[in-house]
mmCIF file of C-alpha atoms and ligand atoms in Angstrom:
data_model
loop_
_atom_site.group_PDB
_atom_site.id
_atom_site.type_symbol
_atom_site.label_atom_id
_atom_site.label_comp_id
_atom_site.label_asym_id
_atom_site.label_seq_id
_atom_site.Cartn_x
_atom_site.Cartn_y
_atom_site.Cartn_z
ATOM 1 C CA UNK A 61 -20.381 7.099 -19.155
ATOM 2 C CA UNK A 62 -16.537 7.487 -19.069
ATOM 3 C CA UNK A 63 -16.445 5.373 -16.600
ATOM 4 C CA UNK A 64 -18.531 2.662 -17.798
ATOM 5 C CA UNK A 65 -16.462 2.787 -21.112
ATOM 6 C CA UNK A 66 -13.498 2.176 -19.120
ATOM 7 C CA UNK A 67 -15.021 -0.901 -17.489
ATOM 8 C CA UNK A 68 -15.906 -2.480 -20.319
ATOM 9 C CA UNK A 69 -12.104 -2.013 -21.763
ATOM 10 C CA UNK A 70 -11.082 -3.410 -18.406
ATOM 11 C CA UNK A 71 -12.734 -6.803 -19.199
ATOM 12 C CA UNK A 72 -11.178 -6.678 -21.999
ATOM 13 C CA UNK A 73 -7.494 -6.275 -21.476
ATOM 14 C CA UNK A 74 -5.153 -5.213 -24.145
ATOM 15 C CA UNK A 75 -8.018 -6.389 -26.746
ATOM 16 C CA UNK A 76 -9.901 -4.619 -29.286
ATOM 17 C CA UNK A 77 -13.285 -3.813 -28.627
ATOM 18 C CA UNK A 78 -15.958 -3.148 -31.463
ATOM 19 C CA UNK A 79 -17.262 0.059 -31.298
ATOM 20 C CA UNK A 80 -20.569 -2.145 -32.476
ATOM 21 C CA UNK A 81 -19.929 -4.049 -29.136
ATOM 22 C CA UNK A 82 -19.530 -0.715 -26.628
ATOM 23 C CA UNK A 83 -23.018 0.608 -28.491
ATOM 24 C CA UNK A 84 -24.721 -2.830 -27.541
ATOM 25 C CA UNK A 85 -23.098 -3.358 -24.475
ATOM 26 C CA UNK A 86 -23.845 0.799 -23.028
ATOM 27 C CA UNK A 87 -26.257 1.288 -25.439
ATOM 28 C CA UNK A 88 -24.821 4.483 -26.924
ATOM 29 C CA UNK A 89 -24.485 5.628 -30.314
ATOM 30 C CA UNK A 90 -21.313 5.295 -32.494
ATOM 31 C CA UNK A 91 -20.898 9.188 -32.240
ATOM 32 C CA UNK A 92 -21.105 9.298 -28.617
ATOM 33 C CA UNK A 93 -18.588 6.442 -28.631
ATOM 34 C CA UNK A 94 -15.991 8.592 -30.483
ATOM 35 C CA UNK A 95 -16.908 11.332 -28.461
ATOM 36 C CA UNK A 96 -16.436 10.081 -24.807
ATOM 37 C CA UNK A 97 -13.267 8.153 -26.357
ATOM 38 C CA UNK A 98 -11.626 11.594 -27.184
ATOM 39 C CA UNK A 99 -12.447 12.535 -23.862
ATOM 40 C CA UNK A 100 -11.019 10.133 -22.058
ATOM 41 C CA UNK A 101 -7.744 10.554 -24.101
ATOM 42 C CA UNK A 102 -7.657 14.592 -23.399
ATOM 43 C CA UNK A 103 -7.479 12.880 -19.578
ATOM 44 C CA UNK A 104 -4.345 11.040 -20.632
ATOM 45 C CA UNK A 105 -5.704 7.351 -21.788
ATOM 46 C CA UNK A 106 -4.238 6.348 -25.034
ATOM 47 C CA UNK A 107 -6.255 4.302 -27.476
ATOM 48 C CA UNK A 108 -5.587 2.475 -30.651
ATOM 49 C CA UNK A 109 -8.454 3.081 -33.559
ATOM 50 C CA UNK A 110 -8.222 0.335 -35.911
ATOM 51 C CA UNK A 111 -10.493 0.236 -38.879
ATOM 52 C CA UNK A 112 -12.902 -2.768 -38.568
ATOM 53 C CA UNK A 113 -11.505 -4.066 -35.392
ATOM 54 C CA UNK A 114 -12.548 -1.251 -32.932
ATOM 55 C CA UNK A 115 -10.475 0.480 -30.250
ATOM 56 C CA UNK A 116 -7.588 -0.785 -27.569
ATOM 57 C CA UNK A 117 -6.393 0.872 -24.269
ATOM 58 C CA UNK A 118 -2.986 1.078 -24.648
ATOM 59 C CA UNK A 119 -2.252 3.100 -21.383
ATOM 60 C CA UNK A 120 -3.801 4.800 -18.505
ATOM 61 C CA UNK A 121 -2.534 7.884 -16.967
ATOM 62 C CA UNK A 122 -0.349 7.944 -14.062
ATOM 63 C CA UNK A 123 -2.695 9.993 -11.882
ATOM 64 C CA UNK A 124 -4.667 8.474 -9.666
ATOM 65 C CA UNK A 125 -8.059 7.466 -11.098
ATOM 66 C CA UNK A 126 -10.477 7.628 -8.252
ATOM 67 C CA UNK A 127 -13.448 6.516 -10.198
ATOM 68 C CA UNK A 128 -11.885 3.364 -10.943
ATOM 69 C CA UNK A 129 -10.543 2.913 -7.460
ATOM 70 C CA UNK A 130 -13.777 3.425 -5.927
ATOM 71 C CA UNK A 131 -15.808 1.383 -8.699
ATOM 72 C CA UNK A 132 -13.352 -1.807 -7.786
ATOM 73 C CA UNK A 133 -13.307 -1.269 -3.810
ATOM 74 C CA UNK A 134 -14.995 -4.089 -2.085
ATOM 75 C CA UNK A 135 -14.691 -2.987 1.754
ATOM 76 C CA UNK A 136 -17.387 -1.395 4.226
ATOM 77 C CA UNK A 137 -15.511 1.122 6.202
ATOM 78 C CA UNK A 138 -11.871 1.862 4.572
ATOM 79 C CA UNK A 139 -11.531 4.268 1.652
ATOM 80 C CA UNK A 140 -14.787 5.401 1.624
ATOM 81 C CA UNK A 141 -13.712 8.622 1.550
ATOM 82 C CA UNK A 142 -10.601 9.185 -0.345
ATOM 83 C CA UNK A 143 -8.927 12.742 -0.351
ATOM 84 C CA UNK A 144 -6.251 12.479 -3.328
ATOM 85 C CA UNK A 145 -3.887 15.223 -3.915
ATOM 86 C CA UNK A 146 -0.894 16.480 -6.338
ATOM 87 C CA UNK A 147 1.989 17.301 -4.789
ATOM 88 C CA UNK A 148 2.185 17.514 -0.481
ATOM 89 C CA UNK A 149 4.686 17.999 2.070
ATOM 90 C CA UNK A 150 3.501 14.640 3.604
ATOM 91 C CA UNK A 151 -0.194 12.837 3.606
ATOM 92 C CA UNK A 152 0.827 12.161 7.328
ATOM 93 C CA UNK A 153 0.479 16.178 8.024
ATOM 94 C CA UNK A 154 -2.808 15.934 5.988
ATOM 95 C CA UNK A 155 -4.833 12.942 7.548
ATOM 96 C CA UNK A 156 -3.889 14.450 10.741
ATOM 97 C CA UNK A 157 -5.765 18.279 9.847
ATOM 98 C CA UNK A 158 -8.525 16.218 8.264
ATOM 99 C CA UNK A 159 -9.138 14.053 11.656
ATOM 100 C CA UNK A 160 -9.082 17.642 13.553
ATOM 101 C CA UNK A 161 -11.925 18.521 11.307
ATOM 102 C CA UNK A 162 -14.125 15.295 12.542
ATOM 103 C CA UNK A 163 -12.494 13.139 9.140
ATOM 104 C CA UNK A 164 -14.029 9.214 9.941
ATOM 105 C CA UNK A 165 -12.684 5.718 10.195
ATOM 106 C CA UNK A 166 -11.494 4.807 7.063
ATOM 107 C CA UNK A 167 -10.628 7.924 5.018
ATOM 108 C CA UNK A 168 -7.822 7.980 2.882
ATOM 109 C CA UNK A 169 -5.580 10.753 1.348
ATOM 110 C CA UNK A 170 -3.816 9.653 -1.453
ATOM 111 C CA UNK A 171 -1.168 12.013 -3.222
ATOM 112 C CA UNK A 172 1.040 11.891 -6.452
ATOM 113 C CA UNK A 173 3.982 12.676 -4.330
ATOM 114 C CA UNK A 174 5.472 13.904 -1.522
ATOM 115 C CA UNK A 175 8.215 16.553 -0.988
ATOM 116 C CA UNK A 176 8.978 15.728 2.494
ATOM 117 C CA UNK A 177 7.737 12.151 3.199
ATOM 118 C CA UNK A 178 8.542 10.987 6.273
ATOM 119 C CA UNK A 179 9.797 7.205 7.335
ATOM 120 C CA UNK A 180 10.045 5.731 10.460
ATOM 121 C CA UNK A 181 13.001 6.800 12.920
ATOM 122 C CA UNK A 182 12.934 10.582 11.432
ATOM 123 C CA UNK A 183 14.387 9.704 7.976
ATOM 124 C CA UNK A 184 13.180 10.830 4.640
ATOM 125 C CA UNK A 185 10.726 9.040 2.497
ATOM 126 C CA UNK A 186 11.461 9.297 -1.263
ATOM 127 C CA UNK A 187 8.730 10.090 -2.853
ATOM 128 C CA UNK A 188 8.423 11.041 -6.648
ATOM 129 C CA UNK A 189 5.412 11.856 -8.465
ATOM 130 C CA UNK A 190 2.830 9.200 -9.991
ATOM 131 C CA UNK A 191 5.973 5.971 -9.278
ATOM 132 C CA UNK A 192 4.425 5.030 -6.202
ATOM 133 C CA UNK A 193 1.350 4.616 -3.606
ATOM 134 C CA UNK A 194 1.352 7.289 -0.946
ATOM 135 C CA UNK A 195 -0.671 7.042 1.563
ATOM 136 C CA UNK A 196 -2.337 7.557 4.991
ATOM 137 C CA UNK A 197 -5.335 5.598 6.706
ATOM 138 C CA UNK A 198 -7.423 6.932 9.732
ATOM 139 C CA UNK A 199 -7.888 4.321 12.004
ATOM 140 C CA UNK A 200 -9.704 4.992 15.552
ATOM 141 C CA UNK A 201 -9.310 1.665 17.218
ATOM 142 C CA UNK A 202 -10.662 2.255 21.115
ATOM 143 C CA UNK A 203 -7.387 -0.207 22.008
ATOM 144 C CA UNK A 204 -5.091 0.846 24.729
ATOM 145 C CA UNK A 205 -1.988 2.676 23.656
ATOM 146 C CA UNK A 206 0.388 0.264 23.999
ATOM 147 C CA UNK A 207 -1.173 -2.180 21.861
ATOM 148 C CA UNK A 208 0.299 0.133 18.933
ATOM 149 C CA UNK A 209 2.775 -2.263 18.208
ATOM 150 C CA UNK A 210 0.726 -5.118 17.237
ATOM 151 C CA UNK A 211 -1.341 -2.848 14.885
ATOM 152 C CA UNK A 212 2.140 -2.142 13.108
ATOM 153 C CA UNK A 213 2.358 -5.823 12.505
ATOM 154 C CA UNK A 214 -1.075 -5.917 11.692
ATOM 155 C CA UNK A 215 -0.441 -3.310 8.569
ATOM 156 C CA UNK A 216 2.734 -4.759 7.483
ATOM 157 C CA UNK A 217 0.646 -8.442 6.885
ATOM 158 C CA UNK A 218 -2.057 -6.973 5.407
ATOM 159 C CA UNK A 219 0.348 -4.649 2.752
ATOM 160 C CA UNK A 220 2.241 -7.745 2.304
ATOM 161 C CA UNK A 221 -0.457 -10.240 1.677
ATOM 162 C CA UNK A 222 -2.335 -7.784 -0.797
ATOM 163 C CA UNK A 223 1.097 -7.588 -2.325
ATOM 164 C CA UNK A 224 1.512 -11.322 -2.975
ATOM 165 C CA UNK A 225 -2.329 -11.104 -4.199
ATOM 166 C CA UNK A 226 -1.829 -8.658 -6.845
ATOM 167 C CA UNK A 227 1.828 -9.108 -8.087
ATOM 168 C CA UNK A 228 3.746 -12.123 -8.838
ATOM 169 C CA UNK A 229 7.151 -11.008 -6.137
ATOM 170 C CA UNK A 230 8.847 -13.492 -3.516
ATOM 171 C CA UNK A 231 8.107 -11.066 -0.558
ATOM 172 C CA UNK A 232 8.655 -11.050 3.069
ATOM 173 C CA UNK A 233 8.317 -8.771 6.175
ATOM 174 C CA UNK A 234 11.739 -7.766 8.487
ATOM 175 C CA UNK A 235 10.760 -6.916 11.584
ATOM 176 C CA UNK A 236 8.935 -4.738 12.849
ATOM 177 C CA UNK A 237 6.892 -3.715 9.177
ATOM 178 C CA UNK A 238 9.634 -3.155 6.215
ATOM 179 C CA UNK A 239 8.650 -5.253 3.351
ATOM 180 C CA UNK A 240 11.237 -7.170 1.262
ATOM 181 C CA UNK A 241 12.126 -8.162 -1.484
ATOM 182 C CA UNK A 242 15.545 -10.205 -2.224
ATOM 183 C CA UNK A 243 16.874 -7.817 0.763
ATOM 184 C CA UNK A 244 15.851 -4.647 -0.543
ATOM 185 C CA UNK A 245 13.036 -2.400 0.489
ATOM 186 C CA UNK A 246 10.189 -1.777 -1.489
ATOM 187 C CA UNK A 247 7.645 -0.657 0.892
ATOM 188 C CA UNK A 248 7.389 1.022 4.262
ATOM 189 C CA UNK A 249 4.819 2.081 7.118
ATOM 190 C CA UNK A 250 4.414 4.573 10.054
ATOM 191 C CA UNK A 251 2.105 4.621 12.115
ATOM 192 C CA UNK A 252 1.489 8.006 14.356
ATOM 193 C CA UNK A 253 -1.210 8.323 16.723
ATOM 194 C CA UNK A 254 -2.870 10.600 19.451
ATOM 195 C CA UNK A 255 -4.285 8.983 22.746
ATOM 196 C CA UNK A 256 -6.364 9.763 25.825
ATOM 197 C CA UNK A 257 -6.341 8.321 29.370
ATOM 198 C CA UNK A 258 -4.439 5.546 27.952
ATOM 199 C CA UNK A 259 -6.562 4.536 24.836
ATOM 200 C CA UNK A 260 -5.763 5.459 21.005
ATOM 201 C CA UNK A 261 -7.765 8.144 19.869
ATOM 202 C CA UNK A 262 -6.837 8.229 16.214
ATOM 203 C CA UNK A 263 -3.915 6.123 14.292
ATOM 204 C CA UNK A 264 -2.747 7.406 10.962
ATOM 205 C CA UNK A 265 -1.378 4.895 9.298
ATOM 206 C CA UNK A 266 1.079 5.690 7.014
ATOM 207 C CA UNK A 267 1.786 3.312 4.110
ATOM 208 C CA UNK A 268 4.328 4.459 1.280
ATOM 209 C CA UNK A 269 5.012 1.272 -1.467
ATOM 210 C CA UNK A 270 7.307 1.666 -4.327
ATOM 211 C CA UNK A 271 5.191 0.488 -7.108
ATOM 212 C CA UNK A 272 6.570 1.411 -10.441
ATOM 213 C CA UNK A 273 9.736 3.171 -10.184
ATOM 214 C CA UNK A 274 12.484 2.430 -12.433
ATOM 215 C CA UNK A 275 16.567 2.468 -10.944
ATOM 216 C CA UNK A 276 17.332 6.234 -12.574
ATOM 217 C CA UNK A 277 14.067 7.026 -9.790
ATOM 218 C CA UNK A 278 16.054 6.638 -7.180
ATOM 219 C CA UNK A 279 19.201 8.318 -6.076
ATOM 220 C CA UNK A 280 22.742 6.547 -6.140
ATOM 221 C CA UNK A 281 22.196 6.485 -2.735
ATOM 222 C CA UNK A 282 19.265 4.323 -1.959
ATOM 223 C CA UNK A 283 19.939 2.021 -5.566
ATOM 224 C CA UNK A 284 21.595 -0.850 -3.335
ATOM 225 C CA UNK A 285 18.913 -0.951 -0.840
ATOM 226 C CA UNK A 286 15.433 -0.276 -1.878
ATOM 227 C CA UNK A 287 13.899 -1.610 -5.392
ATOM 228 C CA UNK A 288 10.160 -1.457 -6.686
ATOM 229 C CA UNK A 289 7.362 -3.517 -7.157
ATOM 230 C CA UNK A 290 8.145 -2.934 -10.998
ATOM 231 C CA UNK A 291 11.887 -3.862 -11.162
ATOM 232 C CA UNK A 292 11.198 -6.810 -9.570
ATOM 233 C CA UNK A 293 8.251 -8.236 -11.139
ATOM 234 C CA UNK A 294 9.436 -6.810 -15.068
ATOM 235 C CA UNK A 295 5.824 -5.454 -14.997
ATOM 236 C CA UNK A 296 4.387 -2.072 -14.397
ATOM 237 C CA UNK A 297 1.405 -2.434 -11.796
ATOM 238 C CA UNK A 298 -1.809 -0.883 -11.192
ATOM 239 C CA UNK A 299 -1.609 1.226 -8.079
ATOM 240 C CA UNK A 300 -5.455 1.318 -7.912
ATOM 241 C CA UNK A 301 -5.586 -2.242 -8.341
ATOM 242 C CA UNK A 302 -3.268 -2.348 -5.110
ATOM 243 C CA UNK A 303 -4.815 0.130 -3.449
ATOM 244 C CA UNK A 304 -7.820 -1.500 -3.489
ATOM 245 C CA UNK A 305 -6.462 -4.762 -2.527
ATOM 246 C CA UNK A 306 -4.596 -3.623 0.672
ATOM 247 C CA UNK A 307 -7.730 -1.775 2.265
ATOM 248 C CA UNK A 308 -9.705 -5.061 1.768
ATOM 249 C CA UNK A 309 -6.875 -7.374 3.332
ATOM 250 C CA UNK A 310 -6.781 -4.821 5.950
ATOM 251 C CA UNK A 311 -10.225 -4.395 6.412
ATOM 252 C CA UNK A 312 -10.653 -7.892 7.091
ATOM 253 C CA UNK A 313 -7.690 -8.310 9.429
ATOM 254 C CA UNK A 314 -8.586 -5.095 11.454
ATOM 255 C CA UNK A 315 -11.961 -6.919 12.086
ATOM 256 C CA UNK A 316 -10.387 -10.151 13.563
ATOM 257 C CA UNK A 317 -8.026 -8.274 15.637
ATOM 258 C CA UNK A 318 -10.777 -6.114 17.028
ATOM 259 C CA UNK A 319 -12.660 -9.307 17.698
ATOM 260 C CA UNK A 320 -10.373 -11.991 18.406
ATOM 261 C CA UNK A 321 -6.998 -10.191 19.730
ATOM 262 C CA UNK A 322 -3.273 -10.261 18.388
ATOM 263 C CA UNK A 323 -3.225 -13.988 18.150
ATOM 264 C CA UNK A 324 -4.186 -14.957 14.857
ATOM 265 C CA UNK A 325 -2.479 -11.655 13.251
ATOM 266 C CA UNK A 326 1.019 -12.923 15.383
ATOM 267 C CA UNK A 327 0.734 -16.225 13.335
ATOM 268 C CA UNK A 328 -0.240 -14.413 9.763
ATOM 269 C CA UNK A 329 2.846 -12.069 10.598
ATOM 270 C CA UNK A 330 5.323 -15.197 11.540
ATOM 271 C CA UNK A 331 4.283 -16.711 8.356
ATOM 272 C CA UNK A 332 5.408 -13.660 6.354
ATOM 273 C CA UNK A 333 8.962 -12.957 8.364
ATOM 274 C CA UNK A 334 11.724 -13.089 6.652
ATOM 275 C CA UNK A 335 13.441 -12.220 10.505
ATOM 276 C CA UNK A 336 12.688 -15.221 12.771
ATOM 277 C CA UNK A 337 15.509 -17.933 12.780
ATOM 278 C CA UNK A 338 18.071 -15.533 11.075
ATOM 279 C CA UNK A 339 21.113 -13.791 12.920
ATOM 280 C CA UNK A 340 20.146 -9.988 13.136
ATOM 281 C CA UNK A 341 22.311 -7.037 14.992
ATOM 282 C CA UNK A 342 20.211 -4.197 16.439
ATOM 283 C CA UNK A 343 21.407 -0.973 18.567
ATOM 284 C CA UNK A 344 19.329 -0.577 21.653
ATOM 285 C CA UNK A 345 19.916 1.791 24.081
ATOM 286 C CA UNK A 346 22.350 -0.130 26.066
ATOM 287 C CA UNK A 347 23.966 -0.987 23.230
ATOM 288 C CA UNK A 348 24.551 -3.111 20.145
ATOM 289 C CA UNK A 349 22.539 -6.535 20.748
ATOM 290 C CA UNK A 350 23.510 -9.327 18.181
ATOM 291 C CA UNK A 351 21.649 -13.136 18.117
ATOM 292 C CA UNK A 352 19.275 -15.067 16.510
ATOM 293 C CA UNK A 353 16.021 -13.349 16.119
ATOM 294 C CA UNK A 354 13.498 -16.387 17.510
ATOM 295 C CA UNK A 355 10.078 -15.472 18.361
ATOM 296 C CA UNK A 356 7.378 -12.292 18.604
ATOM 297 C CA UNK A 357 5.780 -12.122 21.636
ATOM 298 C CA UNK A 358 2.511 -11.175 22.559
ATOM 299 C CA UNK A 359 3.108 -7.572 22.717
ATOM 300 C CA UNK A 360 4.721 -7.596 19.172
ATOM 301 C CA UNK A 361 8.714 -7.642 20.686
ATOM 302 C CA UNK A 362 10.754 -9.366 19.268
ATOM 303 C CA UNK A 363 12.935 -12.119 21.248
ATOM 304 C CA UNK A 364 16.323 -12.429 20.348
ATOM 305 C CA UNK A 365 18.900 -15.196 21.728
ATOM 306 C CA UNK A 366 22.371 -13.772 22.270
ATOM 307 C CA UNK A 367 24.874 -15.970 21.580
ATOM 308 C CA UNK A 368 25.566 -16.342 25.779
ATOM 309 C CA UNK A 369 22.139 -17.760 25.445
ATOM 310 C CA UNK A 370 20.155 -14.789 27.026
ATOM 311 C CA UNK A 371 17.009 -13.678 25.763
ATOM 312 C CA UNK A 372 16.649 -10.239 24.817
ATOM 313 C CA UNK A 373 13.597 -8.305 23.945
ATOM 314 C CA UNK A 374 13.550 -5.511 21.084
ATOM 315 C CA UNK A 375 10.522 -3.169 21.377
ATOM 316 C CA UNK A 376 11.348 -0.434 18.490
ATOM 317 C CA UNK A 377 13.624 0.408 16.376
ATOM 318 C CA UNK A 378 15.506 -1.418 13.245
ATOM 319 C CA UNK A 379 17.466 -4.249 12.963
ATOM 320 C CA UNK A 380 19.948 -5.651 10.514
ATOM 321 C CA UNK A 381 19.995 -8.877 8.848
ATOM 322 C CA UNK A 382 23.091 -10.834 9.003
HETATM 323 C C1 BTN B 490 9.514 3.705 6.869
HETATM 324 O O1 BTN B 490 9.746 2.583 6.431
HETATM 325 O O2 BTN B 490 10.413 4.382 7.369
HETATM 326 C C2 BTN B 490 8.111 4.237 6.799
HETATM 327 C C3 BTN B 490 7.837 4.969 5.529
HETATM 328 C C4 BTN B 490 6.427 5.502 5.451
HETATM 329 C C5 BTN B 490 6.215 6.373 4.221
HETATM 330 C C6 BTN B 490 4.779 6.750 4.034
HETATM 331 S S1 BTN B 490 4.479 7.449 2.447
HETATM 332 C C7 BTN B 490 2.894 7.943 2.922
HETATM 333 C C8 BTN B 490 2.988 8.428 4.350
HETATM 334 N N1 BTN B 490 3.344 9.837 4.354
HETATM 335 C C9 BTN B 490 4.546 10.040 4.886
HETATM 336 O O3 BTN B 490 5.095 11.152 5.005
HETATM 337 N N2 BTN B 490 5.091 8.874 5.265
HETATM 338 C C10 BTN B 490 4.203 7.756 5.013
#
């Protein structure tokens, strides 16, 4: 019932609802009403009581509400089964135990936040508590292993496009998967994966987004170079909202890759780049490589043109933008 109350305040929005509307409407009595109402605010949901004009949601908790995610999740395979948890190490360490013990396609662990979350590269993930989504996806694509890059592409489209879809930010993918926005990072992914004879086994994809954390989140350190979803839109955003949203785009784009290759996903991901036609500086093994960063090629490399004119290809790694 809890959750049908909160449905009916999510039509709703920031409006008072009778409580001679929620007794039609879930055909309850006025009692029950008050009842479920208090019970939902021992769970952390504040409400408004007005006389004569019913009750308002004035704010959810910042917990993860898996009822809600699941009631508003429109996809077949992905986050069927969602494992959410308080504080972890890192929901990378997790989704890998669960896949030992036969976890399927598609589940999710979800936690609050992360004491060591990891990025790409071997370098911390900052992670506070109930500011952001942390998360890892099992994938088991039957694709050979090399094709891992292009499913790294794949995951930074379909966080950025479910992005754009649910908040109003100017964002943009640098190569390989950070996301962007005005230059800073707001949202990262690593993907880690186990193979045999040559085929993935199992990709956990790791997806960490900095939804609503303020500056005083972050430390000194990181203020000039990442920023959050929040900051940057002036509004604080529903992480199961964007939860939900991301598994969908995902879903979907997982399904034409499977069916009709890295093609269509290459295009998608060129739309999105805030990389191609810019001057970039990368360090690659024989050293520091600058150019103009002009094309991805089929594998998911990235060409760049050195100012001598020669075409290098980057295959991992990070670059700068000039
Ligand atoms: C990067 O940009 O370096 C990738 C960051 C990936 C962070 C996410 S948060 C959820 C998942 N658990 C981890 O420990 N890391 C990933």
């Amino acid at each position: 019932m809890n959750k049908r109350i909160l449905e009916l305040f999510q039509e709703f929005p920031e409006a008072y609802v009778s409580g001679e509307e929620i007794s039609r409407r879930l055909n309850v009595s006025r009692t029950a009403i008050w009842k479920h109402i208090e019970e939902l605010r021992s769970a952390g949901y504040e409400f408004e009581a007005a006389p004569r004009k019913g009750y308002r949601l004035l704010s959810k908790p910042n917990t993860w509400q898996v009822n809600e995610l699941l009631s508003g999740l429109r996809t077949k395979v992905l986050g069927q089964k969602i494992h959410v948890y308080g504080e972890v190490e890192s929901t990378q360490t997790i989704a890998h135990a669960l896949v030992a013990s036969g976890a399927p396609e598609g589940t999710l662990v979800l936690a609050e936040a992360q004491t060591a979350g990891r990025g790409r590269m071997g370098r911390a993930w900052h992670s506070p508590a109930g500011k952001g989504i942390w998360m890892s996806l099992v994938l088991t694509p039957r694709i050979p292993v090399f094709f891992m890059p292009q499913l790294t592409l794949l995951s930074a489209v379909a966080l950025c496009r479910s992005i754009q879809k649910v908040c109003q930010v100017d964002i943009g993918i640098k190569w390989p998967n950070d996301l962007l926005i005005k230059g800073k990072k707001v949202s990262g992914i690593l993907l880690e994966s186990s193979g045999e004879d040559e085929r993935l086994k199992y990709v956990i994809a790791g997806i960490g987004i900095s939804v609503n954390l303020k500056t005083e989140d972050y430390p000194e350190e990181l203020r000039n170079i990442a920023t959050s979803l929040a900051i940057e839109s002036g509004a604080d955003i529903p992480r199961e909202s964007l939860v939900q949203a991301f598994l969908l785009e995902f879903e979907e784009l997982y399904a034409l890759y499977l069916e009709k290759g890295f093609a269509p996903i290459r295009l998608l991901w060129e739309a999105l780049s805030v990389t191609l036609k810019r001057p970039i500086r990368t360090h690659t093994p024989s050293g520091v490589v600058e150019g103009i960063a002009d094309s991805l090629d089929d594998s998911g490399a990235l060409t760049v043109i050195t100012q001598a004119g020669e075409k290098i290809k980057i295959y991992s790694g990070d670059i700068e933008l000039k």
